[in-house]
Each structure stands twice: as C-alpha cells, then as structure tokens.
mmCIF file of C-alpha atoms in Angstrom:
data_model
loop_
_atom_site.group_PDB
_atom_site.id
_atom_site.type_symbol
_atom_site.label_atom_id
_atom_site.label_comp_id
_atom_site.label_asym_id
_atom_site.label_seq_id
_atom_site.Cartn_x
_atom_site.Cartn_y
_atom_site.Cartn_z
ATOM 1 C CA MET A 1451 182.274 131.420 17.072
ATOM 2 C CA ALA A 1452 184.428 129.192 19.177
ATOM 3 C CA SER A 1453 182.421 127.171 22.099
ATOM 4 C CA SER A 1454 183.170 128.355 25.604
ATOM 5 C CA ASP A 1455 180.779 125.335 26.479
ATOM 6 C CA PRO A 1456 182.799 123.378 28.879
ATOM 7 C CA ALA A 1457 180.794 120.090 27.944
ATOM 8 C CA PHE A 1458 181.863 120.967 24.430
ATOM 9 C CA ASP A 1459 186.468 120.041 24.402
ATOM 10 C CA LEU A 1460 186.323 119.581 20.753
ATOM 11 C CA PRO A 1461 189.956 118.412 20.492
ATOM 12 C CA ALA A 1462 189.256 115.563 22.600
ATOM 13 C CA LEU A 1463 186.051 114.874 21.171
ATOM 14 C CA ARG A 1464 187.999 114.313 18.024
ATOM 15 C CA ALA A 1465 190.414 112.688 19.745
ATOM 16 C CA ARG A 1466 187.723 110.137 20.679
ATOM 17 C CA ASP A 1467 187.978 110.507 24.175
ATOM 18 C CA ASP A 1468 185.322 108.623 26.184
ATOM 19 C CA ALA A 1469 185.301 110.970 29.104
ATOM 20 C CA ALA A 1470 184.758 114.002 26.739
ATOM 21 C CA TRP A 1471 181.859 112.055 24.610
ATOM 22 C CA THR A 1472 180.410 111.004 28.045
ATOM 23 C CA THR A 1473 180.323 114.672 29.524
ATOM 24 C CA PHE A 1474 179.041 116.010 26.226
ATOM 25 C CA GLN A 1475 176.254 113.197 25.781
ATOM 26 C CA GLN A 1476 175.277 113.414 29.315
ATOM 27 C CA ALA A 1477 174.809 117.435 29.070
ATOM 28 C CA TRP A 1478 172.645 117.070 26.082
ATOM 29 C CA PHE A 1479 170.887 113.839 25.801
ATOM 30 C CA ARG A 1480 167.874 114.953 27.687
ATOM 31 C CA ARG A 1481 167.177 117.763 25.320
ATOM 32 C CA ILE A 1482 168.004 115.903 22.203
ATOM 33 C CA TYR A 1483 165.464 113.534 23.679
ATOM 34 C CA PHE A 1484 162.696 116.018 24.364
ATOM 35 C CA TYR A 1485 162.976 117.652 21.062
ATOM 36 C CA VAL A 1486 162.605 114.423 19.106
ATOM 37 C CA LYS A 1487 159.784 113.019 21.280
ATOM 38 C CA ARG A 1488 157.899 116.186 20.164
ATOM 39 C CA HIS A 1489 157.900 114.534 16.452
ATOM 40 C CA VAL A 1490 157.384 111.006 17.299
ATOM 41 C CA ALA A 1491 154.817 108.885 18.641
ATOM 42 C CA ASP A 1492 156.687 106.577 21.327
ATOM 43 C CA HIS A 1493 159.455 106.701 23.688
ATOM 44 C CA GLN A 1494 161.301 104.025 22.277
ATOM 45 C CA THR A 1495 161.243 105.940 18.576
ATOM 46 C CA ALA A 1496 162.559 108.842 20.556
ATOM 47 C CA GLU A 1497 165.022 106.957 22.083
ATOM 48 C CA ASP A 1498 166.202 105.317 18.789
ATOM 49 C CA LEU A 1499 166.459 108.545 17.314
ATOM 50 C CA ALA A 1500 168.038 110.539 19.975
ATOM 51 C CA GLN A 1501 170.868 107.580 20.090
ATOM 52 C CA GLU A 1502 171.317 108.018 16.370
ATOM 53 C CA VAL A 1503 172.006 111.817 16.587
ATOM 54 C CA PHE A 1504 175.025 110.901 19.152
ATOM 55 C CA LEU A 1505 176.301 108.543 16.620
ATOM 56 C CA GLY A 1506 175.574 110.978 14.087
ATOM 57 C CA ALA A 1507 177.700 113.684 16.059
ATOM 58 C CA LEU A 1508 180.432 111.120 16.407
ATOM 59 C CA ARG A 1509 180.570 110.678 12.695
ATOM 60 C CA GLY A 1510 180.190 114.501 11.811
ATOM 61 C CA ILE A 1511 182.719 115.731 14.595
ATOM 62 C CA ASP A 1512 185.769 115.987 12.411
ATOM 63 C CA GLY A 1513 183.778 118.549 10.030
ATOM 64 C CA TYR A 1514 182.375 120.162 12.807
ATOM 65 C CA ASP A 1515 182.313 124.194 11.991
ATOM 66 C CA PRO A 1516 183.127 126.110 14.829
ATOM 67 C CA ALA A 1517 181.192 128.892 13.410
ATOM 68 C CA TYR A 1518 177.963 126.943 15.018
ATOM 69 C CA THR A 1519 177.499 126.278 18.638
ATOM 70 C CA PRO A 1520 177.425 122.634 19.698
ATOM 71 C CA GLU A 1521 173.720 123.041 20.173
ATOM 72 C CA GLN A 1522 173.068 124.095 16.572
ATOM 73 C CA PHE A 1523 175.355 121.211 15.607
ATOM 74 C CA LEU A 1524 173.363 118.692 17.636
ATOM 75 C CA PHE A 1525 169.711 119.911 16.921
ATOM 76 C CA GLY A 1526 170.821 120.205 13.148
ATOM 77 C CA ILE A 1527 171.637 116.447 13.451
ATOM 78 C CA ALA A 1528 168.607 115.761 15.148
ATOM 79 C CA ARG A 1529 166.338 117.771 12.910
ATOM 80 C CA ASN A 1530 167.534 115.792 9.956
ATOM 81 C CA ARG A 1531 167.110 112.336 11.997
ATOM 82 C CA VAL A 1532 163.299 113.364 12.685
ATOM 83 C CA VAL A 1533 162.846 114.470 9.087
ATOM 84 C CA ASP A 1534 164.136 111.291 7.994
ATOM 85 C CA HIS A 1535 161.945 109.115 10.179
ATOM 86 C CA LEU A 1536 158.828 111.043 9.487
ATOM 87 C CA ARG A 1537 159.566 110.991 5.730
ATOM 88 C CA ARG A 1538 159.842 106.849 6.178
ATOM 89 C CA GLN A 1539 156.674 107.416 8.046
ATOM 90 C CA ARG A 1540 154.767 109.134 5.586
ATOM 91 C CA SER A 1541 155.862 107.004 2.663
ATOM 92 C CA ALA A 1542 154.706 103.941 5.077
ATOM 93 C CA ARG A 1543 150.972 105.873 5.327
ATOM 94 C CA VAL A 1544 151.710 105.210 8.856
ATOM 95 C CA ALA A 1545 150.217 108.398 11.505
ATOM 96 C CA PRO A 1546 153.420 110.419 12.348
ATOM 97 C CA ALA A 1547 152.914 111.525 15.999
ATOM 98 C CA ALA A 1548 150.546 110.402 18.867
ATOM 99 C CA GLY A 1549 147.879 112.831 19.630
ATOM 100 C CA GLY A 1550 149.043 115.324 16.669
ATOM 101 C CA ASP A 1551 147.534 116.241 13.187
ATOM 102 C CA PRO A 1552 149.421 114.046 10.648
ATOM 103 C CA ASP A 1553 149.125 116.774 8.202
ATOM 104 C CA ALA A 1554 150.823 119.164 10.600
ATOM 105 C CA SER A 1555 153.729 116.978 10.652
ATOM 106 C CA SER A 1556 153.978 116.507 6.849
ATOM 107 C CA ALA A 1557 154.078 120.172 6.834
ATOM 108 C CA TRP A 1558 156.713 120.220 9.519
ATOM 109 C CA ILE A 1559 158.811 118.379 7.225
ATOM 110 C CA ASP A 1560 158.292 120.458 4.395
ATOM 111 C CA VAL A 1561 159.005 123.705 6.678
ATOM 112 C CA VAL A 1562 162.531 122.305 7.560
ATOM 113 C CA ALA A 1563 163.562 120.540 4.776
ATOM 114 C CA ASP A 1564 165.292 124.010 3.456
ATOM 115 C CA ALA A 1565 166.979 124.500 6.793
ATOM 116 C CA ASP A 1566 167.749 120.955 6.922
ATOM 117 C CA ALA A 1567 169.921 121.397 4.093
ATOM 118 C CA THR A 1568 171.998 123.816 5.558
ATOM 119 C CA ARG A 1569 172.651 121.951 8.933
ATOM 120 C CA PRO A 1570 175.957 122.146 10.309
ATOM 121 C CA ASP A 1571 177.168 118.663 9.793
ATOM 122 C CA ALA A 1572 176.565 119.101 6.182
ATOM 123 C CA ALA A 1573 178.400 122.398 5.824
ATOM 124 C CA VAL A 1574 181.399 121.056 4.536
ATOM 125 C CA VAL A 1575 179.967 119.416 1.554
ATOM 126 C CA GLN A 1576 177.774 122.555 0.610
ATOM 127 C CA ASP A 1577 178.480 125.257 -1.650
ATOM 128 C CA GLU A 1578 181.012 127.435 0.216
ATOM 129 C CA ASP A 1579 179.759 130.673 -1.335
ATOM 130 C CA GLU A 1580 176.379 129.826 0.398
ATOM 131 C CA ALA A 1581 177.587 128.864 3.582
ATOM 132 C CA ARG A 1582 179.473 131.989 4.250
ATOM 133 C CA ARG A 1583 176.341 134.128 3.433
ATOM 134 C CA ARG A 1584 173.934 132.059 5.559
ATOM 135 C CA ARG A 1585 176.958 132.297 8.360
ATOM 136 C CA ALA A 1586 176.854 136.296 7.608
ATOM 137 C CA MET A 1587 173.123 136.326 7.983
ATOM 138 C CA ALA A 1588 172.920 134.308 11.141
ATOM 139 C CA GLU A 1589 175.581 137.030 12.819
ATOM 140 C CA ILE A 1590 173.721 139.681 11.342
ATOM 141 C CA LEU A 1591 170.486 138.483 12.589
ATOM 142 C CA ARG A 1592 171.872 137.646 16.066
ATOM 143 C CA ALA A 1593 173.244 141.036 16.781
ATOM 144 C CA PHE A 1594 169.983 142.795 15.609
ATOM 145 C CA VAL A 1595 168.028 140.300 17.857
ATOM 146 C CA GLY A 1596 170.813 140.809 20.685
ATOM 147 C CA GLU A 1597 170.013 144.551 20.319
ATOM 148 C CA LEU A 1598 166.285 144.182 20.656
ATOM 149 C CA TRP A 1599 166.638 141.552 23.834
ATOM 150 C CA GLU A 1600 169.165 144.264 25.642
ATOM 151 C CA ALA A 1601 166.728 147.346 24.655
ATOM 152 C CA GLY A 1602 163.882 145.193 26.410
ATOM 153 C CA GLU A 1603 161.687 145.497 22.992
ATOM 154 C CA PHE A 1604 160.188 142.222 23.501
ATOM 155 C CA ASP A 1605 156.860 143.280 21.531
ATOM 156 C CA ARG A 1606 158.841 144.525 18.773
ATOM 157 C CA LEU A 1607 160.819 141.355 18.385
ATOM 158 C CA MET A 1608 157.669 139.072 18.692
ATOM 159 C CA VAL A 1609 155.982 141.159 15.689
ATOM 160 C CA LEU A 1610 159.189 140.632 13.757
ATOM 161 C CA GLU A 1611 159.605 136.919 14.634
ATOM 162 C CA TYR A 1612 155.846 136.576 13.510
ATOM 163 C CA LEU A 1613 156.651 138.291 10.188
ATOM 164 C CA PHE A 1614 160.145 136.819 9.044
ATOM 165 C CA VAL A 1615 159.807 133.268 11.026
ATOM 166 C CA LEU A 1616 156.264 132.538 10.651
ATOM 167 C CA GLY A 1617 155.639 134.546 7.553
ATOM 168 C CA GLY A 1618 152.891 136.382 8.574
ATOM 169 C CA ARG A 1619 151.245 138.897 6.863
ATOM 170 C CA ASN A 1620 151.164 143.023 8.189
ATOM 171 C CA LYS A 1621 147.415 142.694 8.316
ATOM 172 C CA ASP A 1622 147.563 139.991 10.483
ATOM 173 C CA ALA A 1623 149.971 140.908 12.742
ATOM 174 C CA ALA A 1624 148.457 144.294 13.111
ATOM 175 C CA ALA A 1625 144.949 142.117 14.575
ATOM 176 C CA ARG A 1626 147.086 139.599 16.412
ATOM 177 C CA PHE A 1627 149.284 141.920 18.259
ATOM 178 C CA GLY A 1628 146.639 144.441 18.877
ATOM 179 C CA ILE A 1629 148.051 147.142 16.778
ATOM 180 C CA ALA A 1630 145.983 149.951 15.582
ATOM 181 C CA ASP A 1631 147.170 150.336 11.855
ATOM 182 C CA GLU A 1632 148.649 147.914 9.626
ATOM 183 C CA LYS A 1633 150.886 150.708 8.343
ATOM 184 C CA HIS A 1634 152.408 150.861 11.717
ATOM 185 C CA VAL A 1635 153.284 147.135 11.326
ATOM 186 C CA ALA A 1636 154.590 147.894 7.983
ATOM 187 C CA GLY A 1637 156.884 150.687 9.457
ATOM 188 C CA ILE A 1638 158.111 148.281 12.214
ATOM 189 C CA LYS A 1639 159.074 145.722 9.181
ATOM 190 C CA PHE A 1640 160.758 148.412 7.044
ATOM 191 C CA ARG A 1641 162.887 149.874 9.734
ATOM 192 C CA ALA A 1642 164.029 146.080 10.528
ATOM 193 C CA ILE A 1643 165.179 145.595 7.308
ATOM 194 C CA GLU A 1644 166.964 148.900 6.691
ATOM 195 C CA GLN A 1645 169.024 148.019 9.853
ATOM 196 C CA LEU A 1646 169.459 144.481 8.539
ATOM 197 C CA ARG A 1647 170.709 146.139 5.444
ATOM 198 C CA GLY A 1648 173.102 148.474 6.894
ATOM 199 C CA MET A 1649 174.378 145.344 8.876
ATOM 200 C CA ALA A 1650 174.828 143.418 5.846
ATOM 201 C CA ARG A 1651 176.651 146.237 3.987
ATOM 202 C CA GLN A 1652 179.167 146.570 7.154
ATOM 203 C CA ARG A 1653 179.589 142.738 7.068
ATOM 204 C CA ASP A 1654 180.358 142.501 3.378
ATOM 205 C CA PRO A 1655 183.166 145.067 2.413
ATOM 206 C CA ASN A 1656 184.083 143.062 -0.624
ATOM 207 C CA HIS A 1657 180.598 143.002 -1.982
ATOM 208 C CA SER A 1658 181.158 139.404 -2.439
ATOM 209 C CA LEU A 1659 178.143 138.225 -0.157
ATOM 210 C CA PHE A 1660 175.035 140.015 -0.635
ATOM 211 C CA ARG A 1661 175.385 141.237 -3.990
ATOM 212 C CA GLY A 1662 171.972 142.643 -4.300
ATOM 213 C CA LEU A 1663 172.956 145.162 -2.161
ATOM 214 C CA TRP A 1664 175.440 146.826 -4.187
ATOM 215 C CA GLY A 1665 173.653 146.483 -7.559
ATOM 216 C CA PRO A 1666 172.021 149.021 -9.841
ATOM 217 C CA GLY A 1667 169.239 150.551 -8.025
ATOM 218 C CA ALA A 1668 170.143 149.003 -4.763
ATOM 219 C CA ARG A 1669 168.884 151.402 -1.924
ATOM 220 C CA MET B 586 168.957 141.546 1.512
ATOM 221 C CA ARG B 587 168.909 143.170 -1.631
ATOM 222 C CA ASP B 588 165.074 143.804 -1.103
ATOM 223 C CA GLU B 589 162.139 143.527 1.124
ATOM 224 C CA THR B 590 161.533 140.251 2.190
ATOM 225 C CA ASP B 591 158.188 140.624 0.776
ATOM 226 C CA GLY B 592 159.679 140.996 -2.633
ATOM 227 C CA ASP B 593 161.877 137.883 -2.440
ATOM 228 C CA PRO B 594 160.018 134.667 -1.538
ATOM 229 C CA LYS B 595 163.588 132.779 -1.399
ATOM 230 C CA LEU B 596 165.530 135.288 0.805
ATOM 231 C CA ALA B 597 162.447 135.339 2.868
ATOM 232 C CA ALA B 598 162.686 131.568 3.146
ATOM 233 C CA SER B 599 166.278 131.657 3.894
ATOM 234 C CA VAL B 600 165.998 134.334 6.347
ATOM 235 C CA ALA B 601 163.019 132.166 8.382
ATOM 236 C CA ALA B 602 165.478 129.506 8.019
ATOM 237 C CA VAL B 603 168.601 130.850 9.242
ATOM 238 C CA TRP B 604 166.693 132.647 11.867
ATOM 239 C CA ARG B 605 165.180 129.276 13.493
ATOM 240 C CA GLN B 606 168.618 127.306 12.626
ATOM 241 C CA ALA B 607 170.618 129.668 14.286
ATOM 242 C CA ARG B 608 168.277 130.027 17.076
ATOM 243 C CA VAL B 609 168.868 133.768 16.831
ATOM 244 C CA SER B 610 165.617 134.691 19.200
ATOM 245 C CA CYS B 611 166.121 131.924 21.705
ATOM 246 C CA PRO B 612 166.162 132.713 25.285
ATOM 247 C CA HIS B 613 169.004 131.164 27.297
ATOM 248 C CA PRO B 614 167.688 128.285 29.360
ATOM 249 C CA ASP B 615 168.258 130.090 32.642
ATOM 250 C CA LEU B 616 165.725 132.509 31.586
ATOM 251 C CA LEU B 617 163.203 129.749 30.643
ATOM 252 C CA SER B 618 163.618 128.448 33.758
ATOM 253 C CA SER B 619 162.819 131.634 35.421
ATOM 254 C CA TRP B 620 159.734 131.903 33.516
ATOM 255 C CA LEU B 621 158.410 128.455 34.113
ATOM 256 C CA GLN B 622 158.959 129.362 37.988
ATOM 257 C CA GLY B 623 156.728 132.721 37.303
ATOM 258 C CA GLY B 624 159.845 134.536 37.830
ATOM 259 C CA VAL B 625 159.169 136.631 34.250
ATOM 260 C CA ASP B 626 157.044 138.775 33.426
ATOM 261 C CA GLY B 627 155.734 141.815 31.068
ATOM 262 C CA ALA B 628 156.817 142.098 27.594
ATOM 263 C CA ALA B 629 159.516 139.501 28.418
ATOM 264 C CA ALA B 630 157.079 136.682 29.326
ATOM 265 C CA ARG B 631 154.576 137.863 26.319
ATOM 266 C CA PHE B 632 157.429 136.988 24.058
ATOM 267 C CA LEU B 633 158.482 133.792 25.481
ATOM 268 C CA ALA B 634 154.789 132.504 25.381
ATOM 269 C CA PHE B 635 154.751 133.411 21.829
ATOM 270 C CA HIS B 636 158.013 131.878 21.169
ATOM 271 C CA LEU B 637 157.106 128.662 22.823
ATOM 272 C CA GLY B 638 153.269 128.402 21.850
ATOM 273 C CA GLU B 639 152.597 130.303 18.398
ATOM 274 C CA SER B 640 156.042 130.313 17.023
ATOM 275 C CA ASP B 641 156.516 126.813 18.287
ATOM 276 C CA CYS B 642 160.307 126.829 18.700
ATOM 277 C CA PRO B 643 161.156 123.134 18.637
ATOM 278 C CA ALA B 644 164.643 123.396 20.442
ATOM 279 C CA CYS B 645 163.144 125.825 23.286
ATOM 280 C CA ASN B 646 160.335 123.242 23.914
ATOM 281 C CA ALA B 647 162.574 120.669 24.164
ATOM 282 C CA VAL B 648 164.429 122.727 26.649
ATOM 283 C CA VAL B 649 161.316 123.487 28.754
ATOM 284 C CA GLU B 650 159.949 119.711 28.465
ATOM 285 C CA ASP B 651 163.289 118.799 30.129
ATOM 286 C CA LEU B 652 162.854 121.365 32.631
ATOM 287 C CA ARG B 653 159.439 120.352 33.599
ATOM 288 C CA ALA B 654 160.467 116.612 33.743
ATOM 289 C CA ARG B 655 163.308 117.514 36.034
ATOM 290 C CA ASP B 656 160.788 119.033 38.443
ATOM 291 C CA ASP B 657 158.635 116.290 38.494
ATOM 292 C CA CYS B 658 158.817 114.032 41.670
ATOM 293 C CA ALA B 659 159.322 111.247 39.174
ATOM 294 C CA GLY B 660 161.758 112.944 37.097
ATOM 295 C CA ARG B 661 161.083 110.694 33.998
ATOM 296 C CA PRO B 662 163.669 107.822 35.062
ATOM 297 C CA GLU B 663 162.838 106.406 31.750
ATOM 298 C CA VAL B 664 164.427 109.247 29.751
ATOM 299 C CA ASP B 665 167.462 108.946 32.224
ATOM 300 C CA ALA B 666 168.020 104.924 31.556
ATOM 301 C CA ALA B 667 167.709 105.948 27.619
ATOM 302 C CA GLY B 668 170.594 108.310 27.915
ATOM 303 C CA VAL B 669 172.681 105.649 29.853
ATOM 304 C CA ARG B 670 171.836 103.068 27.045
ATOM 305 C CA ALA B 671 172.677 105.482 24.460
ATOM 306 C CA LEU B 672 175.846 106.591 26.020
ATOM 307 C CA ARG B 673 176.902 102.792 25.885
ATOM 308 C CA SER B 674 175.934 102.687 22.139
ATOM 309 C CA THR B 675 178.230 105.793 21.589
ATOM 310 C CA LEU B 676 181.354 104.461 23.762
ATOM 311 C CA THR B 677 181.174 101.279 21.930
ATOM 312 C CA ALA B 678 181.076 102.995 18.578
ATOM 313 C CA LEU B 679 184.086 104.987 19.874
ATOM 314 C CA ARG B 680 185.771 101.889 20.518
ATOM 315 C CA SER B 681 185.231 100.397 17.313
ATOM 316 C CA GLN B 682 186.517 103.766 15.675
ATOM 317 C CA ARG B 683 189.820 103.719 17.572
ATOM 318 C CA GLY B 684 190.053 100.067 16.775
#
C-alpha cells in the first residue's frame, strides 16, 4: 500500500531532509502524544515517550515497509515505547497510570505484547512467511470491514468487533447487543468467517499462505 | 483461517492483533470530527461510541483527544510546546546522522 499522505514523503524522509521531517512530525506529534498520554501518568513522561517515537521513526525509516501506512508505522513504534515504559514501571512496582487501574495497564501490556511483535519497524527482522500472512490477513480484514462500512452495516460490524477483537462470547454478545437468540450471533460469526475464508483463498492461489484452508478436511 | 476462530486460540489472537494493528475498523478522523460535533447518528454513531468506549481503540481515542484539545479555548499549549521541543530533538538527531 503506497502512502498518498502528503506529510509522508518517504524518499525525502530517508534522505534525512529537515523539511520533510518537520512536516511529518508536525502532522503527527499531537496524535502520538495523546496516544501515549492515555497510558502514562504525567505530561513530561508522555512528552519524553512521544519524542522517542519520532527518534525511533528516524532510526527505522530505512526499513519502513510500504505495506503499512505511516500511522501504522508511528502507532506501532508508540505502542512499543509505551509497553517498554510500562514494563519498567511494573518491574519497579510503580503505579502505571494516573487515575487508572494498575492491573488494567498490566493487562494491556499482555494484550499488546503479541501485536507488538509484529510492529512495522520490526517487520524487517521477523519471519517472512509470517509477515506475508499477517499482511494478507490485514488486507482481507480491511476489505471485509470496508464492505460492511459501505453497506452501512454498523450493527453487524460492532458485533464482529466485539467477537473478534474483544474475544466476546456469543452468549454475551447476544445480551450486550439485544439480540434475542445467541444462535443468531453464531450465524453472524459463521457467515463472517465463511466470507473471510473465501477471501483468503482468493489471495492464496499458491496455497502457501493459509495452508489450513487447503488441507484434508478443510471446508 | 483453517477453522473457526473459536477452535484455534492462536489464530483468534492473531486476527484480533491484526485487526487492531492494521486499524481495519477505525473511522477516518473526519468522521470522528463530525461525530464529536453531533453530525453522526443512528447505527454509525452507535458503532463509533462502541469503538471508542467498549472496544477502547487507543489510536482513535488519541485522535478524539487531539480534536477535543484543538476545540478547547486554551488549545493545550503545553502539547504544542512539547511538539516544538521534540522536533528540535529530531532535527538534532538528523544533523548528527548526516554528519
């Protein structure tokens, strides 16, 4: 996915051009700051971490994978910096976030740890097959969700995000979204998985990405 | 995607991680801005409230906090000042890399 973001001139950024970095950082600093600030106790720590994100971007720009958007690149680095910070906090037995539940922050570390292993700036060093599979999965999910957006099926999208991202159970989804029968939720999930499976097959003509789709007994 | 995500915890975890990391359901910032101004209703508004609240999307919440701060009379000058300092730091690192 080539970026069309005017604030992201990749050749100029890689050439360490002052103007390109100024434009890039000015376009994104506030969002990165507020992202970080959600997880740390004070302004100064958020400022320090946000600053580290852009220094990390500078170090990682040569390995930037254009399959990712600039915001995925930056938010990936930001997530990593926050996780590192919270781990240091946890090991030092210091409360992680003002007004927040310390256990919630710890849980958040555990939740993002897996995702963090695939952050864009680490893509260059991870297993290429896994990177390709994740990239394909992102394209599939994006296309799938894009169809729901275009069709205005926001209630269905909400149920699926609840099931797939939050790991909610069918029974809980039925109660949460006022669906009379949990079998109906199971149907929504089943149809979504069937559609995703079909899209995955289309993107895997060589049977090399999602091998489980092609093996004996696969539906 | 060889089976239902229920039957494969590792796959379910990777779908969740990719969904979040690739921001597949994240609305465009312009839509979040409209929502903040009350310009979105119905199912779309319900989804945005869910995505920001219960789903607690960190990136979209950062966008919303930024939009809200920009709308404040004060405009959070300390964030702008931090941005200036951070940019100075980046430019210093750039010059150091260029030698």
